[in-house]
Short mmCIF file of N, CA, C and O in Angstrom, two decimals:
data_model
loop_
_atom_site.label_atom_id
_atom_site.label_comp_id
_atom_site.label_asym_id
_atom_site.label_seq_id
_atom_site.Cartn_x
_atom_site.Cartn_y
_atom_site.Cartn_z
N UNK E 1 119.72 108.79 108.76
CA UNK E 1 119.23 110.08 109.21
C UNK E 1 119.89 110.46 110.54
O UNK E 1 120.32 111.58 110.70
N UNK E 2 119.93 109.50 111.46
CA UNK E 2 120.52 109.79 112.76
C UNK E 2 122.01 110.09 112.63
O UNK E 2 122.56 110.90 113.37
N UNK E 3 122.67 109.44 111.66
CA UNK E 3 124.08 109.67 111.45
C UNK E 3 124.32 111.12 111.01
O UNK E 3 125.23 111.78 111.49
N UNK E 4 123.48 111.61 110.10
CA UNK E 4 123.60 112.99 109.64
C UNK E 4 123.34 113.97 110.78
O UNK E 4 124.04 114.98 110.91
N UNK E 5 122.35 113.68 111.60
CA UNK E 5 122.08 114.56 112.74
C UNK E 5 123.25 114.57 113.71
O UNK E 5 123.58 115.61 114.30
N UNK E 6 123.88 113.42 113.89
CA UNK E 6 125.06 113.34 114.75
C UNK E 6 126.20 114.17 114.21
O UNK E 6 126.92 114.85 114.97
N UNK E 7 126.40 114.14 112.90
CA UNK E 7 127.46 114.94 112.27
C UNK E 7 127.17 116.43 112.44
O UNK E 7 128.07 117.22 112.77
N UNK E 8 125.91 116.81 112.25
CA UNK E 8 125.52 118.22 112.43
C UNK E 8 125.75 118.65 113.87
O UNK E 8 126.28 119.74 114.13
N UNK E 9 125.38 117.81 114.81
CA UNK E 9 125.57 118.15 116.22
C UNK E 9 127.05 118.28 116.55
O UNK E 9 127.47 119.19 117.27
N UNK E 10 127.86 117.38 116.02
CA UNK E 10 129.30 117.44 116.27
C UNK E 10 129.90 118.73 115.72
O UNK E 10 130.66 119.41 116.40
N UNK E 11 129.52 119.10 114.51
CA UNK E 11 130.03 120.34 113.90
C UNK E 11 129.56 121.57 114.69
O UNK E 11 130.32 122.51 114.90
N UNK E 12 128.31 121.53 115.15
CA UNK E 12 127.79 122.63 115.96
C UNK E 12 128.59 122.77 117.25
O UNK E 12 128.94 123.88 117.66
N UNK E 13 128.89 121.64 117.89
CA UNK E 13 129.69 121.68 119.12
C UNK E 13 131.08 122.24 118.85
O UNK E 13 131.61 123.01 119.67
N UNK E 14 131.67 121.87 117.70
CA UNK E 14 132.99 122.40 117.36
C UNK E 14 132.94 123.92 117.19
O UNK E 14 133.82 124.64 117.68
N UNK E 15 131.91 124.40 116.49
CA UNK E 15 131.78 125.85 116.28
C UNK E 15 131.55 126.58 117.60
O UNK E 15 132.10 127.66 117.84
N UNK E 16 130.73 126.00 118.47
CA UNK E 16 130.49 126.62 119.78
C UNK E 16 131.77 126.66 120.61
O UNK E 16 132.05 127.64 121.31
N UNK E 17 132.54 125.59 120.52
CA UNK E 17 133.80 125.54 121.27
C UNK E 17 134.78 126.59 120.73
O UNK E 17 135.45 127.27 121.51
N UNK E 18 134.84 126.75 119.40
CA UNK E 18 135.70 127.77 118.81
C UNK E 18 135.26 129.17 119.25
O UNK E 18 136.09 130.02 119.57
N UNK E 19 133.95 129.40 119.25
CA UNK E 19 133.43 130.70 119.68
C UNK E 19 133.79 130.95 121.14
O UNK E 19 134.20 132.05 121.52
N UNK E 20 133.64 129.91 121.96
CA UNK E 20 133.95 130.05 123.38
C UNK E 20 135.43 130.38 123.57
O UNK E 20 135.78 131.25 124.36
N UNK E 21 136.29 129.68 122.83
CA UNK E 21 137.73 129.93 122.95
C UNK E 21 138.08 131.33 122.48
O UNK E 21 138.92 132.00 123.09
N UNK E 22 137.46 131.79 121.40
CA UNK E 22 137.76 133.14 120.91
C UNK E 22 137.23 134.21 121.87
O UNK E 22 137.87 135.23 122.08
N UNK E 23 136.07 133.98 122.46
CA UNK E 23 135.53 134.95 123.40
C UNK E 23 136.31 134.91 124.72
O UNK E 23 136.42 135.91 125.41
N UNK E 24 136.87 133.76 125.05
CA UNK E 24 137.66 133.65 126.27
C UNK E 24 138.96 134.43 126.11
O UNK E 24 139.42 135.07 127.05
N UNK E 25 139.54 134.40 124.90
CA UNK E 25 140.75 135.18 124.64
C UNK E 25 140.47 136.68 124.77
O UNK E 25 141.29 137.43 125.27
N UNK E 26 139.29 137.12 124.30
CA UNK E 26 138.94 138.54 124.37
C UNK E 26 138.62 138.96 125.81
O UNK E 26 138.87 140.09 126.20
N UNK E 27 138.06 138.04 126.59
CA UNK E 27 137.65 138.34 127.97
C UNK E 27 138.52 137.54 128.95
O UNK E 27 138.02 136.75 129.73
N UNK E 28 139.81 137.74 128.93
CA UNK E 28 140.73 136.96 129.77
C UNK E 28 140.38 137.04 131.25
O UNK E 28 140.40 136.05 131.95
N UNK E 29 140.03 138.21 131.74
CA UNK E 29 139.84 138.40 133.16
C UNK E 29 138.51 137.93 133.71
O UNK E 29 138.37 137.79 134.91
N UNK E 30 137.50 137.66 132.90
CA UNK E 30 136.18 137.36 133.43
C UNK E 30 136.09 135.95 133.99
O UNK E 30 135.44 135.72 135.00
N UNK E 31 136.67 134.95 133.36
CA UNK E 31 136.63 133.59 133.87
C UNK E 31 135.28 132.93 133.75
O UNK E 31 134.99 131.99 134.48
N UNK E 32 134.41 133.43 132.86
CA UNK E 32 133.09 132.81 132.67
C UNK E 32 133.24 131.43 132.04
O UNK E 32 134.05 131.24 131.15
N UNK E 33 132.44 130.52 132.52
CA UNK E 33 132.44 129.17 131.95
C UNK E 33 131.16 129.01 131.14
O UNK E 33 130.06 129.21 131.65
N UNK E 34 131.32 128.68 129.86
CA UNK E 34 130.18 128.51 128.98
C UNK E 34 130.03 127.02 128.69
O UNK E 34 130.97 126.36 128.25
N UNK E 35 128.87 126.48 128.98
CA UNK E 35 128.62 125.07 128.71
C UNK E 35 128.33 124.88 127.22
O UNK E 35 127.59 125.65 126.63
N UNK E 36 128.93 123.87 126.65
CA UNK E 36 128.68 123.56 125.25
C UNK E 36 127.38 122.77 125.19
O UNK E 36 127.18 121.82 125.95
N UNK E 37 126.50 123.17 124.28
CA UNK E 37 125.21 122.50 124.16
C UNK E 37 125.41 121.08 123.69
O UNK E 37 126.00 120.85 122.64
N UNK E 38 124.93 120.14 124.43
CA UNK E 38 125.00 118.73 124.03
C UNK E 38 126.44 118.27 123.87
O UNK E 38 127.23 118.89 123.21
N UNK E 39 126.76 117.20 124.45
CA UNK E 39 128.11 116.65 124.34
C UNK E 39 128.15 115.49 123.35
O UNK E 39 129.00 114.64 123.40
N UNK E 40 127.17 115.46 122.46
CA UNK E 40 127.09 114.38 121.48
C UNK E 40 125.91 113.49 121.79
O UNK E 40 125.26 113.62 122.83
N UNK E 41 125.63 112.58 120.89
CA UNK E 41 124.49 111.70 121.12
C UNK E 41 124.75 110.73 122.28
O UNK E 41 125.89 110.37 122.57
N UNK E 42 123.67 110.37 122.97
CA UNK E 42 123.79 109.47 124.11
C UNK E 42 124.19 108.07 123.68
O UNK E 42 124.90 107.37 124.38
N UNK E 43 123.74 107.66 122.51
CA UNK E 43 124.07 106.34 121.98
C UNK E 43 124.76 106.52 120.64
O UNK E 43 124.45 107.43 119.89
N UNK E 44 125.72 105.66 120.33
CA UNK E 44 126.39 105.79 119.04
C UNK E 44 125.42 105.58 117.89
O UNK E 44 124.42 104.86 118.01
N UNK E 45 125.71 106.23 116.78
CA UNK E 45 124.84 106.14 115.60
C UNK E 45 124.76 104.70 115.12
O UNK E 45 125.76 103.99 115.03
N UNK E 46 123.57 104.26 114.83
CA UNK E 46 123.35 102.91 114.31
C UNK E 46 123.19 101.85 115.38
O UNK E 46 122.98 100.68 115.08
N UNK E 47 123.32 102.22 116.66
CA UNK E 47 123.20 101.21 117.71
C UNK E 47 121.75 100.88 118.05
O UNK E 47 121.47 99.82 118.57
N UNK E 48 120.86 101.80 117.77
CA UNK E 48 119.45 101.55 118.03
C UNK E 48 118.76 101.18 116.73
O UNK E 48 119.03 101.73 115.67
N UNK E 49 117.84 100.22 116.83
CA UNK E 49 117.09 99.77 115.66
C UNK E 49 115.72 100.43 115.69
O UNK E 49 115.00 100.36 116.69
N UNK E 50 115.38 101.10 114.60
CA UNK E 50 114.09 101.78 114.51
C UNK E 50 113.22 101.02 113.53
O UNK E 50 113.61 100.83 112.37
N UNK E 51 112.07 100.57 113.98
CA UNK E 51 111.12 99.88 113.12
C UNK E 51 109.93 100.78 112.84
O UNK E 51 109.30 101.29 113.77
N UNK E 52 109.63 100.95 111.56
CA UNK E 52 108.49 101.75 111.16
C UNK E 52 107.55 100.84 110.40
O UNK E 52 107.91 100.27 109.37
N UNK E 53 106.33 100.70 110.91
CA UNK E 53 105.33 99.87 110.25
C UNK E 53 104.48 100.76 109.35
O UNK E 53 103.80 101.66 109.83
N UNK E 54 104.52 100.49 108.04
CA UNK E 54 103.70 101.29 107.14
C UNK E 54 102.23 100.99 107.33
O UNK E 54 101.85 99.90 107.75
N UNK E 55 101.37 101.96 107.04
CA UNK E 55 99.93 101.72 107.19
C UNK E 55 99.45 100.70 106.17
O UNK E 55 100.00 100.59 105.07
N UNK E 56 98.42 99.96 106.54
CA UNK E 56 97.84 98.97 105.66
C UNK E 56 96.80 99.65 104.77
O UNK E 56 95.88 100.30 105.26
N UNK E 57 96.96 99.50 103.48
CA UNK E 57 96.04 100.14 102.55
C UNK E 57 94.82 99.27 102.33
O UNK E 57 93.71 99.74 102.26
N UNK E 58 95.01 98.00 102.23
CA UNK E 58 93.89 97.08 102.04
C UNK E 58 93.48 96.98 100.59
O UNK E 58 94.28 97.16 99.68
N UNK E 59 92.22 96.68 100.37
CA UNK E 59 91.71 96.46 99.02
C UNK E 59 91.12 97.71 98.39
O UNK E 59 90.42 97.63 97.39
N UNK E 60 91.39 98.86 98.95
CA UNK E 60 90.81 100.09 98.41
C UNK E 60 91.31 100.38 97.00
O UNK E 60 90.59 100.92 96.18
N UNK E 61 92.55 100.03 96.72
CA UNK E 61 93.11 100.30 95.41
C UNK E 61 92.68 99.27 94.37
O UNK E 61 92.75 99.53 93.17
N UNK E 62 92.26 98.10 94.79
CA UNK E 62 91.85 97.05 93.87
C UNK E 62 90.36 97.17 93.60
O UNK E 62 89.53 96.65 94.33
N UNK E 63 90.02 97.86 92.54
CA UNK E 63 88.62 98.01 92.17
C UNK E 63 88.39 97.23 90.89
O UNK E 63 88.49 97.77 89.80
N UNK E 64 88.15 95.94 91.05
CA UNK E 64 87.99 95.04 89.91
C UNK E 64 86.68 95.27 89.17
O UNK E 64 86.60 95.11 87.96
N UNK E 65 85.62 95.64 89.90
CA UNK E 65 84.31 95.78 89.29
C UNK E 65 84.16 97.06 88.49
O UNK E 65 83.20 97.22 87.75
N UNK E 66 85.07 97.99 88.63
CA UNK E 66 84.98 99.25 87.91
C UNK E 66 85.74 99.14 86.59
O UNK E 66 86.78 98.51 86.50
N UNK E 67 85.19 99.77 85.58
CA UNK E 67 85.82 99.71 84.27
C UNK E 67 86.83 100.84 84.11
O UNK E 67 86.89 101.77 84.92
N UNK E 68 87.60 100.79 83.03
CA UNK E 68 88.58 101.82 82.74
C UNK E 68 87.94 103.10 82.21
O UNK E 68 88.59 104.13 82.11
N UNK E 69 86.65 103.03 81.86
CA UNK E 69 85.95 104.21 81.36
C UNK E 69 85.92 105.33 82.39
O UNK E 69 85.94 106.50 82.04
N UNK E 70 85.85 104.97 83.68
CA UNK E 70 85.78 105.97 84.74
C UNK E 70 87.01 106.87 84.75
O UNK E 70 86.94 108.03 85.14
N UNK E 71 88.14 106.35 84.36
CA UNK E 71 89.37 107.12 84.39
C UNK E 71 89.50 108.02 83.17
O UNK E 71 90.30 108.94 83.16
N UNK E 72 88.74 107.74 82.11
CA UNK E 72 88.89 108.48 80.86
C UNK E 72 88.03 109.74 80.82
O UNK E 72 88.30 110.64 80.04
N UNK E 73 86.98 109.80 81.61
CA UNK E 73 86.09 110.94 81.55
C UNK E 73 85.66 111.34 82.96
O UNK E 73 85.68 110.52 83.88
N UNK E 74 85.27 112.58 83.15
CA UNK E 74 84.78 113.01 84.46
C UNK E 74 83.43 112.35 84.76
O UNK E 74 82.63 112.13 83.86
N UNK E 75 83.20 112.05 86.02
CA UNK E 75 81.94 111.42 86.42
C UNK E 75 80.90 112.48 86.73
O UNK E 75 81.21 113.56 87.23
N UNK E 76 79.65 112.12 86.46
CA UNK E 76 78.56 113.02 86.82
C UNK E 76 78.32 112.92 88.32
O UNK E 76 78.84 112.05 89.01
N UNK E 77 77.49 113.81 88.82
CA UNK E 77 77.19 113.82 90.25
C UNK E 77 76.53 112.50 90.69
O UNK E 77 76.87 111.95 91.73
N UNK E 78 75.59 112.01 89.90
CA UNK E 78 74.91 110.75 90.23
C UNK E 78 75.88 109.58 90.20
O UNK E 78 75.82 108.68 91.06
N UNK E 79 76.79 109.58 89.23
CA UNK E 79 77.77 108.50 89.15
C UNK E 79 78.72 108.54 90.34
O UNK E 79 79.08 107.50 90.89
N UNK E 80 79.11 109.74 90.75
CA UNK E 80 79.96 109.87 91.94
C UNK E 80 79.26 109.37 93.19
O UNK E 80 79.85 108.69 94.03
N UNK E 81 77.97 109.71 93.33
CA UNK E 81 77.20 109.23 94.49
C UNK E 81 77.13 107.72 94.49
O UNK E 81 77.34 107.08 95.53
N UNK E 82 76.82 107.14 93.33
CA UNK E 82 76.71 105.69 93.24
C UNK E 82 78.04 105.02 93.56
O UNK E 82 78.09 104.02 94.29
N UNK E 83 79.12 105.55 93.03
CA UNK E 83 80.45 104.98 93.27
C UNK E 83 80.82 105.08 94.76
O UNK E 83 81.34 104.14 95.35
N UNK E 84 80.50 106.23 95.36
CA UNK E 84 80.79 106.42 96.78
C UNK E 84 79.98 105.46 97.64
O UNK E 84 80.50 104.85 98.58
N UNK E 85 78.71 105.32 97.34
CA UNK E 85 77.86 104.40 98.11
C UNK E 85 78.33 102.96 97.96
O UNK E 85 78.31 102.20 98.94
N UNK E 86 78.76 102.56 96.76
CA UNK E 86 79.29 101.21 96.58
C UNK E 86 80.52 101.00 97.45
O UNK E 86 80.67 99.98 98.11
N UNK E 87 81.40 101.99 97.46
CA UNK E 87 82.60 101.89 98.28
C UNK E 87 82.29 101.82 99.76
O UNK E 87 82.90 101.05 100.50
N UNK E 88 81.32 102.64 100.20
CA UNK E 88 80.95 102.64 101.62
C UNK E 88 80.31 101.33 102.04
O UNK E 88 80.63 100.79 103.10
N UNK E 89 79.41 100.82 101.22
CA UNK E 89 78.77 99.55 101.59
C UNK E 89 79.78 98.41 101.58
O UNK E 89 79.73 97.52 102.43
N UNK E 90 80.71 98.45 100.65
CA UNK E 90 81.75 97.43 100.61
C UNK E 90 82.61 97.51 101.87
O UNK E 90 82.90 96.50 102.51
N UNK E 91 83.00 98.73 102.26
CA UNK E 91 83.82 98.92 103.45
C UNK E 91 83.07 98.51 104.71
O UNK E 91 83.62 97.88 105.62
N UNK E 92 81.78 98.87 104.79
CA UNK E 92 80.97 98.50 105.96
C UNK E 92 80.84 96.98 106.05
O UNK E 92 80.87 96.41 107.13
N UNK E 93 80.68 96.34 104.91
CA UNK E 93 80.59 94.88 104.89
C UNK E 93 81.87 94.24 105.39
O UNK E 93 81.83 93.25 106.14
N UNK E 94 83.00 94.79 105.02
CA UNK E 94 84.27 94.26 105.49
C UNK E 94 84.42 94.47 106.99
O UNK E 94 84.89 93.59 107.70
N UNK E 95 84.01 95.63 107.47
CA UNK E 95 84.10 95.91 108.91
C UNK E 95 83.18 94.99 109.70
O UNK E 95 83.53 94.51 110.77
N UNK E 96 81.99 94.75 109.16
CA UNK E 96 81.05 93.87 109.85
C UNK E 96 81.59 92.46 109.93
O UNK E 96 81.47 91.79 110.96
N UNK E 97 82.22 92.00 108.84
CA UNK E 97 82.77 90.64 108.86
C UNK E 97 83.94 90.55 109.83
O UNK E 97 84.10 89.55 110.52
N UNK E 98 84.75 91.62 109.94
CA UNK E 98 85.85 91.63 110.89
C UNK E 98 85.32 91.59 112.32
O UNK E 98 85.84 90.88 113.18
N UNK E 99 84.25 92.37 112.57
CA UNK E 99 83.67 92.39 113.91
C UNK E 99 83.06 91.04 114.26
O UNK E 99 83.15 90.58 115.40
N UNK E 100 82.45 90.39 113.28
CA UNK E 100 81.87 89.08 113.53
C UNK E 100 82.96 88.07 113.85
O UNK E 100 82.81 87.22 114.74
N UNK E 101 84.09 88.16 113.17
CA UNK E 101 85.21 87.26 113.45
C UNK E 101 85.75 87.51 114.85
O UNK E 101 86.04 86.57 115.58
N UNK E 102 85.88 88.79 115.22
CA UNK E 102 86.37 89.12 116.56
C UNK E 102 85.42 88.60 117.63
O UNK E 102 85.83 88.07 118.65
N UNK E 103 84.12 88.77 117.38
CA UNK E 103 83.13 88.32 118.35
C UNK E 103 83.18 86.81 118.48
O UNK E 103 83.09 86.27 119.58
N UNK E 104 83.38 86.13 117.36
CA UNK E 104 83.49 84.68 117.38
C UNK E 104 84.71 84.23 118.17
O UNK E 104 84.67 83.26 118.91
N UNK E 105 85.80 84.96 118.05
CA UNK E 105 87.01 84.63 118.80
C UNK E 105 86.79 84.84 120.29
O UNK E 105 87.21 84.05 121.12
N UNK E 106 86.11 85.94 120.65
CA UNK E 106 85.84 86.22 122.06
C UNK E 106 84.94 85.15 122.65
O UNK E 106 85.13 84.72 123.76
N UNK E 107 83.93 84.74 121.86
CA UNK E 107 83.01 83.71 122.34
C UNK E 107 83.74 82.39 122.56
O UNK E 107 83.48 81.67 123.52
N UNK E 108 84.69 82.08 121.68
CA UNK E 108 85.47 80.85 121.83
C UNK E 108 86.38 80.91 123.05
O UNK E 108 86.58 79.90 123.73
N UNK E 109 86.91 82.07 123.37
CA UNK E 109 87.77 82.22 124.54
C UNK E 109 86.97 82.09 125.83
O UNK E 109 87.45 81.58 126.82
N UNK E 110 85.74 82.60 125.83
CA UNK E 110 84.90 82.59 127.02
C UNK E 110 84.47 81.16 127.36
O UNK E 110 84.38 80.79 128.52
N UNK E 111 84.20 80.37 126.34
CA UNK E 111 83.70 79.00 126.57
C UNK E 111 84.70 78.11 127.18
O UNK E 111 85.62 77.97 127.58
#
């Protein structure tokens, strides 16, 4: 991606330079100096390493307790409520266990 942006910037600078040269020929007597926008990238393309950490999805996609019937037909309002509550309680339980583990680690560090 950065390489493509560098190529675009280089071509833009070339076009600006050509425009400046053509306008300078038309305005010989003025002597105006036009700065070219950007003189290229500060670092060569590919010299910097970019790390992108994808978000963690977790076990939300793994619904082992649910059957395939849910995907074949629309759910009623009560079924949607029940499914949502199951998901919320499961998520809250996971968060509580994570907090308990963190608290246990803090207690071990304090001792």
